[in-house]
Amino acid sequence: MSKIHSSAALQIGQRVRAVRHRLGISLEDLGELSEISWTSIGKIERGASSPTAETLVRIGSALGVDPGTFLSGITADDYGQRLHQLSARDLIKARAEQDEQHRRKS
């Protein structure tokens, strides 16, 4: 059994597999339709590989679904521990507060 890349990769892979199964096509068929090797798709479906945006677009197009459906609800936290937990909004707010403090001191 291969190692799981991340929770996000596993969720994406499960979504790809679910659509493929629903359509009743094989890994080989999806590989041919998406022009991605079926072994690579197998790794994605098992969560052992995290697909690129291009790969998701190719797979989504081949399956006839919006590639965004594979990513819906996935966050950066699903990829494992993050060094920075701030968002751009948090950074902007902190800078505004810092600027306000500097203005008060002046």
Short mmCIF file of C-alpha atoms in Angstrom, two decimals:
data_model
loop_
_atom_site.label_atom_id
_atom_site.label_comp_id
_atom_site.label_asym_id
_atom_site.label_seq_id
_atom_site.Cartn_x
_atom_site.Cartn_y
_atom_site.Cartn_z
CA MET A 1 0.00 0.00 0.00
CA SER A 2 1.35 3.40 -0.93
CA LYS A 3 1.77 6.23 1.51
CA ILE A 4 -0.88 8.97 1.56
CA HIS A 5 0.47 12.32 0.36
CA SER A 6 -2.01 14.37 2.40
CA SER A 7 -5.61 14.48 3.52
CA ALA A 8 -6.30 16.83 0.61
CA ALA A 9 -4.77 14.44 -1.93
CA LEU A 10 -6.83 11.59 -0.50
CA GLN A 11 -10.07 13.59 -0.73
CA ILE A 12 -9.31 14.67 -4.30
CA GLY A 13 -8.48 11.12 -5.30
CA GLN A 14 -11.66 9.75 -3.77
CA ARG A 15 -13.68 12.30 -5.74
CA VAL A 16 -11.95 11.39 -9.00
CA ARG A 17 -12.53 7.69 -8.37
CA ALA A 18 -16.20 8.25 -7.47
CA VAL A 19 -16.87 10.06 -10.75
CA ARG A 20 -14.94 7.48 -12.76
CA HIS A 21 -16.85 4.63 -11.14
CA ARG A 22 -20.16 6.42 -11.59
CA LEU A 23 -19.41 6.65 -15.32
CA GLY A 24 -18.23 3.04 -15.41
CA ILE A 25 -14.88 3.65 -17.07
CA SER A 26 -11.55 2.04 -16.30
CA LEU A 27 -8.34 3.71 -15.22
CA GLU A 28 -6.94 2.88 -18.65
CA ASP A 29 -9.88 4.59 -20.37
CA LEU A 30 -9.54 7.69 -18.21
CA GLY A 31 -5.81 7.73 -18.87
CA GLU A 32 -6.38 7.69 -22.61
CA LEU A 33 -9.14 10.31 -22.50
CA SER A 34 -7.16 12.66 -20.24
CA GLU A 35 -3.76 11.93 -21.82
CA ILE A 36 -2.37 11.08 -18.38
CA SER A 37 -0.89 7.68 -17.64
CA TRP A 38 -3.38 5.39 -15.93
CA THR A 39 -0.74 4.57 -13.30
CA SER A 40 -0.52 8.27 -12.40
CA ILE A 41 -4.30 8.45 -12.13
CA GLY A 42 -4.22 5.38 -9.88
CA LYS A 43 -1.75 7.15 -7.59
CA ILE A 44 -4.01 10.20 -7.50
CA GLU A 45 -7.06 8.08 -6.69
CA ARG A 46 -5.22 6.40 -3.81
CA GLY A 47 -4.05 9.77 -2.46
CA ALA A 48 -0.42 8.83 -2.99
CA SER A 49 0.08 11.73 -5.38
CA SER A 50 -1.17 15.30 -5.27
CA PRO A 51 -2.32 16.34 -8.75
CA THR A 52 -1.37 19.62 -10.41
CA ALA A 53 -3.99 22.07 -11.64
CA GLU A 54 -3.34 20.93 -15.21
CA THR A 55 -3.89 17.32 -14.24
CA LEU A 56 -7.19 18.16 -12.54
CA VAL A 57 -8.32 20.11 -15.59
CA ARG A 58 -7.43 17.21 -17.90
CA ILE A 59 -9.18 14.66 -15.68
CA GLY A 60 -12.22 16.87 -15.14
CA SER A 61 -12.53 17.51 -18.88
CA ALA A 62 -12.21 13.81 -19.66
CA LEU A 63 -14.88 12.96 -17.07
CA GLY A 64 -17.13 15.83 -18.14
CA VAL A 65 -17.12 17.56 -14.76
CA ASP A 66 -15.91 20.95 -13.55
CA PRO A 67 -12.39 20.35 -12.21
CA GLY A 68 -13.26 22.64 -9.29
CA THR A 69 -15.53 19.92 -7.91
CA PHE A 70 -12.42 17.96 -6.98
CA LEU A 71 -11.16 20.87 -4.85
CA SER A 72 -14.38 22.11 -3.30
CA GLY A 73 -14.05 22.54 0.47
CA ILE A 74 -10.35 21.66 0.59
CA THR A 75 -8.18 24.09 2.56
CA ALA A 76 -4.45 24.57 3.06
CA ASP A 77 -4.83 22.81 6.41
CA ASP A 78 -5.75 19.62 4.54
CA TYR A 79 -2.18 19.51 3.23
CA GLY A 80 -0.72 19.18 6.70
CA GLN A 81 0.89 21.42 9.27
CA ARG A 82 1.48 24.97 8.07
CA LEU A 83 4.19 27.33 9.25
CA HIS A 84 1.96 30.39 8.77
CA GLN A 85 -1.69 30.32 9.79
CA LEU A 86 -2.46 33.86 8.67
CA SER A 87 -4.46 34.88 5.65
CA ALA A 88 -4.03 38.05 3.60
CA ARG A 89 -6.98 39.51 5.51
CA ASP A 90 -5.20 38.85 8.83
CA LEU A 91 -2.01 40.46 7.55
CA ILE A 92 -3.81 43.57 6.28
CA LYS A 93 -5.69 43.95 9.57
CA ALA A 94 -2.49 43.59 11.62
CA ARG A 95 -0.72 46.18 9.48
CA ALA A 96 -3.64 48.60 9.81
CA GLU A 97 -3.58 48.17 13.60
CA GLN A 98 0.17 48.71 13.63
CA ASP A 99 -0.18 51.87 11.52
CA GLU A 100 -2.90 53.13 13.88
CA GLN A 101 -0.63 52.57 16.88
CA HIS A 102 2.19 54.51 15.17
CA ARG A 103 -0.18 57.40 14.41
CA ARG A 104 -1.28 57.53 18.06
CA LYS A 105 2.34 57.70 19.24
CA SER A 106 3.15 60.54 16.84
#
